[in-house]
mmCIF file of N, CA and C in Angstrom:
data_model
loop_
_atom_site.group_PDB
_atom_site.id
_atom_site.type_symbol
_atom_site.label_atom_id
_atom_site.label_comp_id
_atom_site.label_asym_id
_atom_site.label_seq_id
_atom_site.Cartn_x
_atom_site.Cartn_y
_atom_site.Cartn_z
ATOM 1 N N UNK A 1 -3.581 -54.335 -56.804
ATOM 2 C CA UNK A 1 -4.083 -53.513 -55.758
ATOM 3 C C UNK A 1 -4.857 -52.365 -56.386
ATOM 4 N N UNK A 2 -5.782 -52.190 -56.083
ATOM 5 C CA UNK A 2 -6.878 -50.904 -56.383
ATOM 6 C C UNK A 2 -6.603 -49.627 -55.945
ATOM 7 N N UNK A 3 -6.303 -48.978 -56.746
ATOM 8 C CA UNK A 3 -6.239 -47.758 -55.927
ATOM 9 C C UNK A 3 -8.018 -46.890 -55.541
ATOM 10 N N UNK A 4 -7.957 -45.884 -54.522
ATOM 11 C CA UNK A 4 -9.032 -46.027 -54.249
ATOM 12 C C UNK A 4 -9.255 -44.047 -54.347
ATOM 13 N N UNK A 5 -10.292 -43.460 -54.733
ATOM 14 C CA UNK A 5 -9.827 -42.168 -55.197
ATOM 15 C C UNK A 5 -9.614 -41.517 -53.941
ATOM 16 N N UNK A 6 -9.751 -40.129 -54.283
ATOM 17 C CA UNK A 6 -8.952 -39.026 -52.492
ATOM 18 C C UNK A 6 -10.691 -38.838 -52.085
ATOM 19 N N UNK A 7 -10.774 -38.973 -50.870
ATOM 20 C CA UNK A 7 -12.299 -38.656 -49.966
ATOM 21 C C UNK A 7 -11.978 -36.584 -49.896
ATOM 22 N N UNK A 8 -13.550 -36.406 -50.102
ATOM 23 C CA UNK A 8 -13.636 -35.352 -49.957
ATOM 24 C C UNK A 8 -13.768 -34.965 -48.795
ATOM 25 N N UNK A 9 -13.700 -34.018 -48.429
ATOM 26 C CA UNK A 9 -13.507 -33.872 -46.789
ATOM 27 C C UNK A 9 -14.966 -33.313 -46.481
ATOM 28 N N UNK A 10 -14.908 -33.452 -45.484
ATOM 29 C CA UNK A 10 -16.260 -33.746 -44.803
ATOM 30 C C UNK A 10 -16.963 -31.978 -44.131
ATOM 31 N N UNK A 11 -17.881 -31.498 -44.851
ATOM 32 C CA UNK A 11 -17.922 -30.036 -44.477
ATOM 33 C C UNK A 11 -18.607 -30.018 -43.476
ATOM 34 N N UNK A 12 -18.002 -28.860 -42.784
ATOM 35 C CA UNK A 12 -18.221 -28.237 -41.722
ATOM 36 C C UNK A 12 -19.749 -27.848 -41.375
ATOM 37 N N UNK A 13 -20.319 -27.933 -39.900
ATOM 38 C CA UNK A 13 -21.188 -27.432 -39.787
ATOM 39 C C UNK A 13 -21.415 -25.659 -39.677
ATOM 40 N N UNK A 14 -22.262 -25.137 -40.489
ATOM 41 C CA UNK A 14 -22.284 -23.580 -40.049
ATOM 42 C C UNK A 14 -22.378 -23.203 -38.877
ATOM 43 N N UNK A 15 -21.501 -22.525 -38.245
ATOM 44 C CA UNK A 15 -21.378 -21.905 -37.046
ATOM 45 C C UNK A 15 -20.377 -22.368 -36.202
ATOM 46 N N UNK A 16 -19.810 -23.664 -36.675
ATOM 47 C CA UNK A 16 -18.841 -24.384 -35.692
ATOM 48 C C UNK A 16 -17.681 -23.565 -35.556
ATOM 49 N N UNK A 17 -16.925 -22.913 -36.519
ATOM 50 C CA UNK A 17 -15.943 -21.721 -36.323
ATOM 51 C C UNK A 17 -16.018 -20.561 -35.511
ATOM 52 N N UNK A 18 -17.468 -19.939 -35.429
ATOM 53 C CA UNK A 18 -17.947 -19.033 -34.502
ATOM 54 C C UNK A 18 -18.048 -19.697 -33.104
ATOM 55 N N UNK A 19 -18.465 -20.950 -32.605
ATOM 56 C CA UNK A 19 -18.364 -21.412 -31.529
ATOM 57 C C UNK A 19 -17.496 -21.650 -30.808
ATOM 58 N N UNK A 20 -16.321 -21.787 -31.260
ATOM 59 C CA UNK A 20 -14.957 -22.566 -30.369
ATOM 60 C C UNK A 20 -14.225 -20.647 -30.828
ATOM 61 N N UNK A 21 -14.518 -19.676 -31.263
ATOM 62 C CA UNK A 21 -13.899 -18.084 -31.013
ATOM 63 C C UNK A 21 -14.829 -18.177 -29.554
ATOM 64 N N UNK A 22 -15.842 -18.363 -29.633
ATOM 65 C CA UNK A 22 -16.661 -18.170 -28.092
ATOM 66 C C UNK A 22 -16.438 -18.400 -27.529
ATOM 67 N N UNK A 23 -16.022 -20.021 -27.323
ATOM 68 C CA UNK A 23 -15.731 -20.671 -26.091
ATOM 69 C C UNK A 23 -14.129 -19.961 -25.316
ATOM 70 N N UNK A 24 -13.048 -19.656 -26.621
ATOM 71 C CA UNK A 24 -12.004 -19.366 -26.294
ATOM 72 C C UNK A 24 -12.357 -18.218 -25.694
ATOM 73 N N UNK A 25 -12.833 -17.002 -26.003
ATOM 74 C CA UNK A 25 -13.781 -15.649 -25.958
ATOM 75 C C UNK A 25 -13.662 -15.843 -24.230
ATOM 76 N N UNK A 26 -14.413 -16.634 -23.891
ATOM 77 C CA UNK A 26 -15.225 -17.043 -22.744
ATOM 78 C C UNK A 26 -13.969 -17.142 -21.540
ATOM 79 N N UNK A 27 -12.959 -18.050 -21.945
ATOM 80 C CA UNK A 27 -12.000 -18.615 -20.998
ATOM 81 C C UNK A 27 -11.330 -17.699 -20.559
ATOM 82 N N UNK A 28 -10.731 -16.499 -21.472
ATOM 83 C CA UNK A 28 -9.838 -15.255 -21.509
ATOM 84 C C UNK A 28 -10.543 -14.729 -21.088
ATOM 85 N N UNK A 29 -11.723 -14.632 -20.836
ATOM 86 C CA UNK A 29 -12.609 -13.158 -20.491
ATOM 87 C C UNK A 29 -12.058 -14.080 -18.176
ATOM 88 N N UNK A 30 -13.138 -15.261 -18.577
ATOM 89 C CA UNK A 30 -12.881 -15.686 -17.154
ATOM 90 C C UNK A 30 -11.686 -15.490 -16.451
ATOM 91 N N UNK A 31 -10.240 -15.946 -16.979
ATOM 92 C CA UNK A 31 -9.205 -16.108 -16.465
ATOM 93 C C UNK A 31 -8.611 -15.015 -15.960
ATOM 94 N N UNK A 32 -9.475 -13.787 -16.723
ATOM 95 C CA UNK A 32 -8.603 -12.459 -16.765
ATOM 96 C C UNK A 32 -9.428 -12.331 -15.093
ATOM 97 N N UNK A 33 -10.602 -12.046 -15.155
ATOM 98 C CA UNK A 33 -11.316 -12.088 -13.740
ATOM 99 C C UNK A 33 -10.675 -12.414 -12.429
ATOM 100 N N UNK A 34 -10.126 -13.711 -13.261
ATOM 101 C CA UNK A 34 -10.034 -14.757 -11.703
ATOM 102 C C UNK A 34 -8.549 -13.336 -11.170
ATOM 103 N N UNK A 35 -7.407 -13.352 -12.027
ATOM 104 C CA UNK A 35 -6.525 -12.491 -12.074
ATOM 105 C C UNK A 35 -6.474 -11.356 -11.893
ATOM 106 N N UNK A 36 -7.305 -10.788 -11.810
ATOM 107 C CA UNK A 36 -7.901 -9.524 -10.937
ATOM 108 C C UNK A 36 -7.803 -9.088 -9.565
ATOM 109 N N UNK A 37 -8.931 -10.361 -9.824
ATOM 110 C CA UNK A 37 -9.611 -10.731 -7.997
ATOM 111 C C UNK A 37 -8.212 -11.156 -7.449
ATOM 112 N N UNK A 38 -7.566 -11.798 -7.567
ATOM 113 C CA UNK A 38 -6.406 -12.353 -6.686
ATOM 114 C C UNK A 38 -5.642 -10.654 -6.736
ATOM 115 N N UNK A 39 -5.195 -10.186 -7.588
ATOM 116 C CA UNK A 39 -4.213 -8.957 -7.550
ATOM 117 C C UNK A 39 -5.048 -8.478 -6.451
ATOM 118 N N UNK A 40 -6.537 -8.218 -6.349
ATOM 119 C CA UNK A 40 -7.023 -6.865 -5.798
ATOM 120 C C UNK A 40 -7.587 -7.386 -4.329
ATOM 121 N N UNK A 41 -6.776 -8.638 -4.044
ATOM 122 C CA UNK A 41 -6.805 -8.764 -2.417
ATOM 123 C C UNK A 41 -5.480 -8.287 -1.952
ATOM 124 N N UNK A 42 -4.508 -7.969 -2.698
ATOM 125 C CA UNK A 42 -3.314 -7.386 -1.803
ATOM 126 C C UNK A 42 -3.252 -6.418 -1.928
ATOM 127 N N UNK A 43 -4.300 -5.281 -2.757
ATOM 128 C CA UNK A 43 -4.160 -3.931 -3.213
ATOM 129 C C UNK A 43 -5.178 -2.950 -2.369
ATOM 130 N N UNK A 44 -4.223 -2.484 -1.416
ATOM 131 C CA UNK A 44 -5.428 -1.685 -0.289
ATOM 132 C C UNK A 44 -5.211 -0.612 -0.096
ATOM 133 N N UNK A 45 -5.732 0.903 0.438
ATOM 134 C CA UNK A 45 -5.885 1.875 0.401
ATOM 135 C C UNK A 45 -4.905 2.306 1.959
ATOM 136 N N UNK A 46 -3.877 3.145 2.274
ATOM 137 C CA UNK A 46 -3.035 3.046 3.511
ATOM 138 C C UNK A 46 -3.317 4.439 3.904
ATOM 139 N N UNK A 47 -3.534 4.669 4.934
ATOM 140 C CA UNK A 47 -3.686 5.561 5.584
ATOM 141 C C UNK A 47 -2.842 5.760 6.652
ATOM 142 N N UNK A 48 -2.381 7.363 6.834
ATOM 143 C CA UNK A 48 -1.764 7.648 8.411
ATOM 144 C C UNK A 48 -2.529 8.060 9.772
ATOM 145 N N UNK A 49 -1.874 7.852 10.694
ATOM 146 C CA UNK A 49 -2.245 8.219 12.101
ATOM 147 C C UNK A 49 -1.355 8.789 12.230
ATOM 148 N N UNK A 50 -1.820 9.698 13.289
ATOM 149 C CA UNK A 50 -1.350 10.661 14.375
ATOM 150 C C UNK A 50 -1.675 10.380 15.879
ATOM 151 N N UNK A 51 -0.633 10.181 16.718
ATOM 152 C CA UNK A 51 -1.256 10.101 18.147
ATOM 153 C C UNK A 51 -1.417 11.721 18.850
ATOM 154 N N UNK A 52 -2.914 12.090 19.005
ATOM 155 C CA UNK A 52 -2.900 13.004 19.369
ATOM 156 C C UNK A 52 -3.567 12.985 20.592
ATOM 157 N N UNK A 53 -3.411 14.242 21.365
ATOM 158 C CA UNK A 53 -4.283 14.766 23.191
ATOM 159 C C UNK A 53 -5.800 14.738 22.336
ATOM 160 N N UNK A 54 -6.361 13.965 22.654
ATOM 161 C CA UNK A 54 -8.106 14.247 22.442
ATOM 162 C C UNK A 54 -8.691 15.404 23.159
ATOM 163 N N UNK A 55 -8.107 15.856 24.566
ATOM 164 C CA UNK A 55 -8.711 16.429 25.275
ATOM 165 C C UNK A 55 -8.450 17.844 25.419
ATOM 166 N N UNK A 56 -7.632 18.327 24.013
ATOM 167 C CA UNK A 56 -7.322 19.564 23.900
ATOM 168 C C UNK A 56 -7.479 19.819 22.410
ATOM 169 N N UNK A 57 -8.610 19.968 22.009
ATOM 170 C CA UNK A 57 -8.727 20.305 20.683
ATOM 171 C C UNK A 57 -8.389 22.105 20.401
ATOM 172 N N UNK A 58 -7.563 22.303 19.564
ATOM 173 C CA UNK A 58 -7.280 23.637 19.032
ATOM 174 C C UNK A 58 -8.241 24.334 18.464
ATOM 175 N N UNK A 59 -8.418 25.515 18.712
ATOM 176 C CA UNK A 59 -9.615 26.596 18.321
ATOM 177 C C UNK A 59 -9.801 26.406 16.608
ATOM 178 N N UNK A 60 -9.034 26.097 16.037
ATOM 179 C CA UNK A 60 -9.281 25.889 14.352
ATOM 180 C C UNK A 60 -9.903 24.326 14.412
ATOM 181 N N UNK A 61 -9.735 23.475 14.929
ATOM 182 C CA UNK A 61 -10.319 22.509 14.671
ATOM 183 C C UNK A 61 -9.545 20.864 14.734
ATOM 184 N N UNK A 62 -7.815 21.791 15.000
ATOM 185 C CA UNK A 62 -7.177 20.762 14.451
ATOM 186 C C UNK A 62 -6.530 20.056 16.195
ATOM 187 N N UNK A 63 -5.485 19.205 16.221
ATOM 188 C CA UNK A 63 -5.122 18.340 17.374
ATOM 189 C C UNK A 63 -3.310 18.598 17.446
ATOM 190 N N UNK A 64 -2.943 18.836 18.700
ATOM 191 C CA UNK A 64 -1.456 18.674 18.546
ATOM 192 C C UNK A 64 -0.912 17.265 18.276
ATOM 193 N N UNK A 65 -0.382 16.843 17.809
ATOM 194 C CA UNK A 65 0.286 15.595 17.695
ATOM 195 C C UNK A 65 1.473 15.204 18.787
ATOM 196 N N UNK A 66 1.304 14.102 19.135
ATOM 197 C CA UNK A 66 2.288 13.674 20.902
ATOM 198 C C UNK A 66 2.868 12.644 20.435
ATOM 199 N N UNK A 67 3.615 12.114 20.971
ATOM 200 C CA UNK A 67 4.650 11.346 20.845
ATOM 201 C C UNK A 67 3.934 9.897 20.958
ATOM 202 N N UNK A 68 3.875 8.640 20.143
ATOM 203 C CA UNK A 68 3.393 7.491 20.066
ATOM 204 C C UNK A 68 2.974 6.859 21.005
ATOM 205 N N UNK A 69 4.239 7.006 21.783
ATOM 206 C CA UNK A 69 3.862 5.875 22.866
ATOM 207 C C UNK A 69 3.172 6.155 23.775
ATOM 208 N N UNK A 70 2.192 7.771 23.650
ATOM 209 C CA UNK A 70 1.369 7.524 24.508
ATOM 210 C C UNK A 70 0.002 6.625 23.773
ATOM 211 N N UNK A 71 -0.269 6.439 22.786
ATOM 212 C CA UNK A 71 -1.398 5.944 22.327
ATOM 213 C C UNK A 71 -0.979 4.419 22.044
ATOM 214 N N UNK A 72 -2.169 4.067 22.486
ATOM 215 C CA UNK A 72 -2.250 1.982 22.517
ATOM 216 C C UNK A 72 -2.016 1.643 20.997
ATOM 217 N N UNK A 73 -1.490 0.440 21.490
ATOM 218 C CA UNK A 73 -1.696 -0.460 19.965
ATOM 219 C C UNK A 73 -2.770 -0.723 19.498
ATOM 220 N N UNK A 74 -3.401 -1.188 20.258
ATOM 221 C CA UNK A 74 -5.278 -1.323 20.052
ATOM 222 C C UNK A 74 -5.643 -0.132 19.294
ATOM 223 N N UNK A 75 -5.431 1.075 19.549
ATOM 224 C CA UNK A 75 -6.115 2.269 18.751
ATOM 225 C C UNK A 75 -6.982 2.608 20.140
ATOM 226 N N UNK A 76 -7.113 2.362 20.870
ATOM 227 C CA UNK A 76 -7.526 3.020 21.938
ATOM 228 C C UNK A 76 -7.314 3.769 23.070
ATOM 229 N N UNK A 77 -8.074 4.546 24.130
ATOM 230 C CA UNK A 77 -7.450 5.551 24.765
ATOM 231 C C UNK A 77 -6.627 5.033 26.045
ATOM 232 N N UNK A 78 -5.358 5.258 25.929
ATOM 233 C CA UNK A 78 -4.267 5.033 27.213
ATOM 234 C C UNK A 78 -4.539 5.679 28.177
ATOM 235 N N UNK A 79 -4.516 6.741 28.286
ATOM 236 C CA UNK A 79 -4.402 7.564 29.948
ATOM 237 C C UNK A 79 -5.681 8.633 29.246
ATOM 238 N N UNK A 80 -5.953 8.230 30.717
ATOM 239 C CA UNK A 80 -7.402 9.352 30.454
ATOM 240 C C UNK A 80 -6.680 10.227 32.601
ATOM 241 N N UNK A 81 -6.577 11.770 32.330
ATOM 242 C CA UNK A 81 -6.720 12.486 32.943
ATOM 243 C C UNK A 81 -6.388 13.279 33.393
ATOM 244 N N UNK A 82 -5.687 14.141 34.141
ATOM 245 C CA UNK A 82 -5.343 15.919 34.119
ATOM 246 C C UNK A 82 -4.741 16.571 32.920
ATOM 247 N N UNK A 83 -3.989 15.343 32.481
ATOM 248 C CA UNK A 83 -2.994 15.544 31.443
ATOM 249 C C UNK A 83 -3.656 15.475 30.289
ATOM 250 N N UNK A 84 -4.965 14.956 30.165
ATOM 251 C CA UNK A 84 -5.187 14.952 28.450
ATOM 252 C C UNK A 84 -5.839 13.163 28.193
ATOM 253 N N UNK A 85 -6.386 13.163 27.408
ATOM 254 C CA UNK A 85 -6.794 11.435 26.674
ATOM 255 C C UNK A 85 -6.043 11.449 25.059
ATOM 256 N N UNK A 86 -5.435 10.614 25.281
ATOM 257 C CA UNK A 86 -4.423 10.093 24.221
ATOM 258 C C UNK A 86 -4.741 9.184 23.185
ATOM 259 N N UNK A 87 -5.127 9.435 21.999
ATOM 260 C CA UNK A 87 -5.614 8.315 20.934
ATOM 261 C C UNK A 87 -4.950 8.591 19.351
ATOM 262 N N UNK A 88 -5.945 7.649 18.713
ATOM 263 C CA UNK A 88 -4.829 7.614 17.248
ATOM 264 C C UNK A 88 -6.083 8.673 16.623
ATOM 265 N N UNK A 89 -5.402 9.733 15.591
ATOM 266 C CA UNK A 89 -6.515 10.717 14.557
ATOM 267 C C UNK A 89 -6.096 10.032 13.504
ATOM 268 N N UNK A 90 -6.861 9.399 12.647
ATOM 269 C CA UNK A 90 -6.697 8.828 11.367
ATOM 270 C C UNK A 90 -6.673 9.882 10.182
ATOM 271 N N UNK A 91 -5.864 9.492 9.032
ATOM 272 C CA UNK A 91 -5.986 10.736 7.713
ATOM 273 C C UNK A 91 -5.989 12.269 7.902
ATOM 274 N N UNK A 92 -6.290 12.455 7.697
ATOM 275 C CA UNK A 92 -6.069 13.908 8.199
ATOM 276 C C UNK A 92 -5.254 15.081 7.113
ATOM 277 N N UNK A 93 -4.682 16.200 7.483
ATOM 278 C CA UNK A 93 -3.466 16.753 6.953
ATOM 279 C C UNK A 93 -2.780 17.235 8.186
ATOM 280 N N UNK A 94 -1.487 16.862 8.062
ATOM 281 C CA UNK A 94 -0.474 17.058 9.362
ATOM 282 C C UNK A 94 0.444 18.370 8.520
ATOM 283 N N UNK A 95 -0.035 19.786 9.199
ATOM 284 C CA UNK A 95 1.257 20.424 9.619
ATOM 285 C C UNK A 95 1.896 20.909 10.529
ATOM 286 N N UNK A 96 3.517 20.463 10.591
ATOM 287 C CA UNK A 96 3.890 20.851 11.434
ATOM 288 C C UNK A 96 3.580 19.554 12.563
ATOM 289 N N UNK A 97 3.552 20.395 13.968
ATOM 290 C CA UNK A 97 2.922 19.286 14.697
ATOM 291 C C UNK A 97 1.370 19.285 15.032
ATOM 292 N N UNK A 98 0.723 20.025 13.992
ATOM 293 C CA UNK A 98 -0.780 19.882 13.826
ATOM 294 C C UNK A 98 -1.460 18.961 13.003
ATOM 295 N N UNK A 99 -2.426 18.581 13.272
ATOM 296 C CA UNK A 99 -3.398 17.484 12.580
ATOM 297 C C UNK A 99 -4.695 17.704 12.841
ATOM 298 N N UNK A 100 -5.464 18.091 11.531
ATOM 299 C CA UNK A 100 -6.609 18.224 11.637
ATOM 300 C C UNK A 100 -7.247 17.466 10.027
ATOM 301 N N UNK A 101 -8.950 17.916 9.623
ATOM 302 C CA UNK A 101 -9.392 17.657 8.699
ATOM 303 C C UNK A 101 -9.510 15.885 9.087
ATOM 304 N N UNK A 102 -9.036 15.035 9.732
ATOM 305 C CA UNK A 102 -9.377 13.621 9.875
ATOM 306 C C UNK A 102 -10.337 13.113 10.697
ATOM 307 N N UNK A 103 -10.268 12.125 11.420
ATOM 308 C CA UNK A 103 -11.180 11.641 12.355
ATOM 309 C C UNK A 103 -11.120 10.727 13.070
ATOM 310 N N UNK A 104 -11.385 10.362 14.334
ATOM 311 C CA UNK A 104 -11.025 9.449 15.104
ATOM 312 C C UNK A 104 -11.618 7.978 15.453
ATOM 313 N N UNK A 105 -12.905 8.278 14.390
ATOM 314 C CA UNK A 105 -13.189 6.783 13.652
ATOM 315 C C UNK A 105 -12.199 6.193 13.615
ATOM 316 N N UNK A 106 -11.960 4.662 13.877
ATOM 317 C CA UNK A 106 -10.950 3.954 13.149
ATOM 318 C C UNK A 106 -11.560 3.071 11.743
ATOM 319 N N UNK A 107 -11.431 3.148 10.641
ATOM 320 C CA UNK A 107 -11.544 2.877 9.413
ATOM 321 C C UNK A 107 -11.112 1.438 9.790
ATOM 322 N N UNK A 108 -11.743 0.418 8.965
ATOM 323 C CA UNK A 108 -11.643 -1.328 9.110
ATOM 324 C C UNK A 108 -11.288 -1.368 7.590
ATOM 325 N N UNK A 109 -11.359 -1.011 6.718
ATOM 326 C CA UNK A 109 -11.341 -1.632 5.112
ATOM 327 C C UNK A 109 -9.755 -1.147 4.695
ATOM 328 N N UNK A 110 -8.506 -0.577 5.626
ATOM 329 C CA UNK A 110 -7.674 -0.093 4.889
ATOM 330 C C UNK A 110 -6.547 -0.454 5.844
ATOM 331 N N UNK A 111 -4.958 -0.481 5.115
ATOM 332 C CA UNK A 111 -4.232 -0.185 6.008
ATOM 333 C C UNK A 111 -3.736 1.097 6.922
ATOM 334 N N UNK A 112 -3.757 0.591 7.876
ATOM 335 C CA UNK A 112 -3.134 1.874 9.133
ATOM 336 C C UNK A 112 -1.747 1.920 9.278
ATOM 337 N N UNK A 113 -0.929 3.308 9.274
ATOM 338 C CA UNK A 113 0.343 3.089 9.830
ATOM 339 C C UNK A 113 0.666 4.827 10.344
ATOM 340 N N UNK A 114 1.051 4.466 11.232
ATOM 341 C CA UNK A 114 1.666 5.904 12.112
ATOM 342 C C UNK A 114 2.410 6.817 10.858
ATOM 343 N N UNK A 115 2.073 7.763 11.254
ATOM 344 C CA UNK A 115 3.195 8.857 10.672
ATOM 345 C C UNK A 115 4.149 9.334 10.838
ATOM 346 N N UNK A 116 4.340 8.891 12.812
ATOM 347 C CA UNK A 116 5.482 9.334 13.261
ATOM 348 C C UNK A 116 6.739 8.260 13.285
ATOM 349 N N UNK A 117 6.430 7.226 13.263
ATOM 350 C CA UNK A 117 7.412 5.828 13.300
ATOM 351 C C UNK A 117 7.467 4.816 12.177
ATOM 352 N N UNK A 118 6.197 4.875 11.843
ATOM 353 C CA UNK A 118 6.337 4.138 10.524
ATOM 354 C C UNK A 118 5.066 3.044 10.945
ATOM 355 N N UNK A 119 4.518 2.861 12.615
ATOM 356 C CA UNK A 119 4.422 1.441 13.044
ATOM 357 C C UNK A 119 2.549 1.066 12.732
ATOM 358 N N UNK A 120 2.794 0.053 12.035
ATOM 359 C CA UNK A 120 1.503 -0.643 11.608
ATOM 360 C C UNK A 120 1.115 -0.611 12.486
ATOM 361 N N UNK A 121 -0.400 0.022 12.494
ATOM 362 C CA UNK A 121 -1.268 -0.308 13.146
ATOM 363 C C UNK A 121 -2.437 -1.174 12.766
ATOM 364 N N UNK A 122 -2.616 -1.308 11.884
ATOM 365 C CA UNK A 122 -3.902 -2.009 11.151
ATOM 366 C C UNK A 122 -3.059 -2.729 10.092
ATOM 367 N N UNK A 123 -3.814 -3.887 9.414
ATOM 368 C CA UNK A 123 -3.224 -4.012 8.047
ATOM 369 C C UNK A 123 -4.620 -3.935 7.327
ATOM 370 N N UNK A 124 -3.743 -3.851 6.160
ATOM 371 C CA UNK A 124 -5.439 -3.385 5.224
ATOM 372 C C UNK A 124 -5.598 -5.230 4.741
ATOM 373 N N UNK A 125 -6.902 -4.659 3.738
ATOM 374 C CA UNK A 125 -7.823 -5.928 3.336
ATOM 375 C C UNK A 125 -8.865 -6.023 3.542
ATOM 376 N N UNK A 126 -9.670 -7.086 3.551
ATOM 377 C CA UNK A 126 -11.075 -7.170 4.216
ATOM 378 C C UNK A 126 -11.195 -7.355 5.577
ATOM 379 N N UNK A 127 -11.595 -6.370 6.264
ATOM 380 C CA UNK A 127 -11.962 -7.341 7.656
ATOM 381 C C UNK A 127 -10.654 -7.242 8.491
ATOM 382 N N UNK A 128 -9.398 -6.764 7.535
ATOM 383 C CA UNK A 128 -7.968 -6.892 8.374
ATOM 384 C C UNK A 128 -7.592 -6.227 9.594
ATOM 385 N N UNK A 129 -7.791 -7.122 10.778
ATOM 386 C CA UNK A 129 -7.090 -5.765 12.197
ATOM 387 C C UNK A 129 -6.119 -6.586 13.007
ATOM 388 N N UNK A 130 -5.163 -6.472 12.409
ATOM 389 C CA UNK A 130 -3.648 -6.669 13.230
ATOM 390 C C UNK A 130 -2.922 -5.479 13.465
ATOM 391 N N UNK A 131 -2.310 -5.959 14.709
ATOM 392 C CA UNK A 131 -1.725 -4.728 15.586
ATOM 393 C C UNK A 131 -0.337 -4.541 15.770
ATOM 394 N N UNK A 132 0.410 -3.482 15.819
ATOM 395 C CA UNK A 132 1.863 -4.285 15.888
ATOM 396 C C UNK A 132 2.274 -2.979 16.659
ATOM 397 N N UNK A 133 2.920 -3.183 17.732
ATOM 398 C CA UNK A 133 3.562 -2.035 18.856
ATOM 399 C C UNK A 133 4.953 -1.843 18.122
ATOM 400 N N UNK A 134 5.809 -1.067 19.081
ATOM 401 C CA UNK A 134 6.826 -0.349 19.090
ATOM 402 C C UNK A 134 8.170 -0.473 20.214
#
């Protein structure tokens, strides 16, 4: 039987080591992305409400704050008349039973939740408007 000598090994093309760091480079860079994007659909900005009298704004600027259940789940105005129009003031600074500095825009890109009960009004996300009473 012949023995047959050892094969030299077969050299590498230049650059092939730098290519497959890239490609790996590439996958980690992507994967990290994709992992992002998924975290940063459940990660939303929450904001409070106040149900306040619309129809009695305080000489400083700010709103008394009323008891929930006069303002809708919708975010819209319940009783409109002698007594006052009743709606939600978003953000704001609440002291006391004052609320001012916010606005009665309702904001679409964030979650909503009362200040006085706790009760979702909005959920955040894109586009998110679910309602939830009391």
């Amino acid at each position: 039987m012949a023995h047959q000598p050892p094969r030299k090994p077969v050299p590498k093309k230049p650059g092939a080591k730098a290519s497959t760091v890239i490609t790996i480079t590439g996958i980690g860079i992507v994967s990290l992305l994709v992992v992002g994007a998924c975290a940063a659909q459940d990660d939303y900005e929450e904001v409070g409400a106040d149900c306040v009298n619309l129809d009695n704004q305080l000489p400083d600027g700010s709103y008394e704050v009323v008891d929930e259940d006069y303002c809708d789940d919708d975010g819209t105005v319940r009783y409109h008349g002698s007594h006052g129009a009743y709606g939600w003031y978003y953000g704001g600074t609440r002291t006391g039973t004052r609320v001012g500095r916010g606005t009665t825009v309702r904001p679409s890109d964030v979650g909503i939740v009362s200040r006085g009960k706790g009760t979702v009004i909005q959920r955040g996300g894109f586009g998110g408007r679910g309602s939830s009473g009391s």
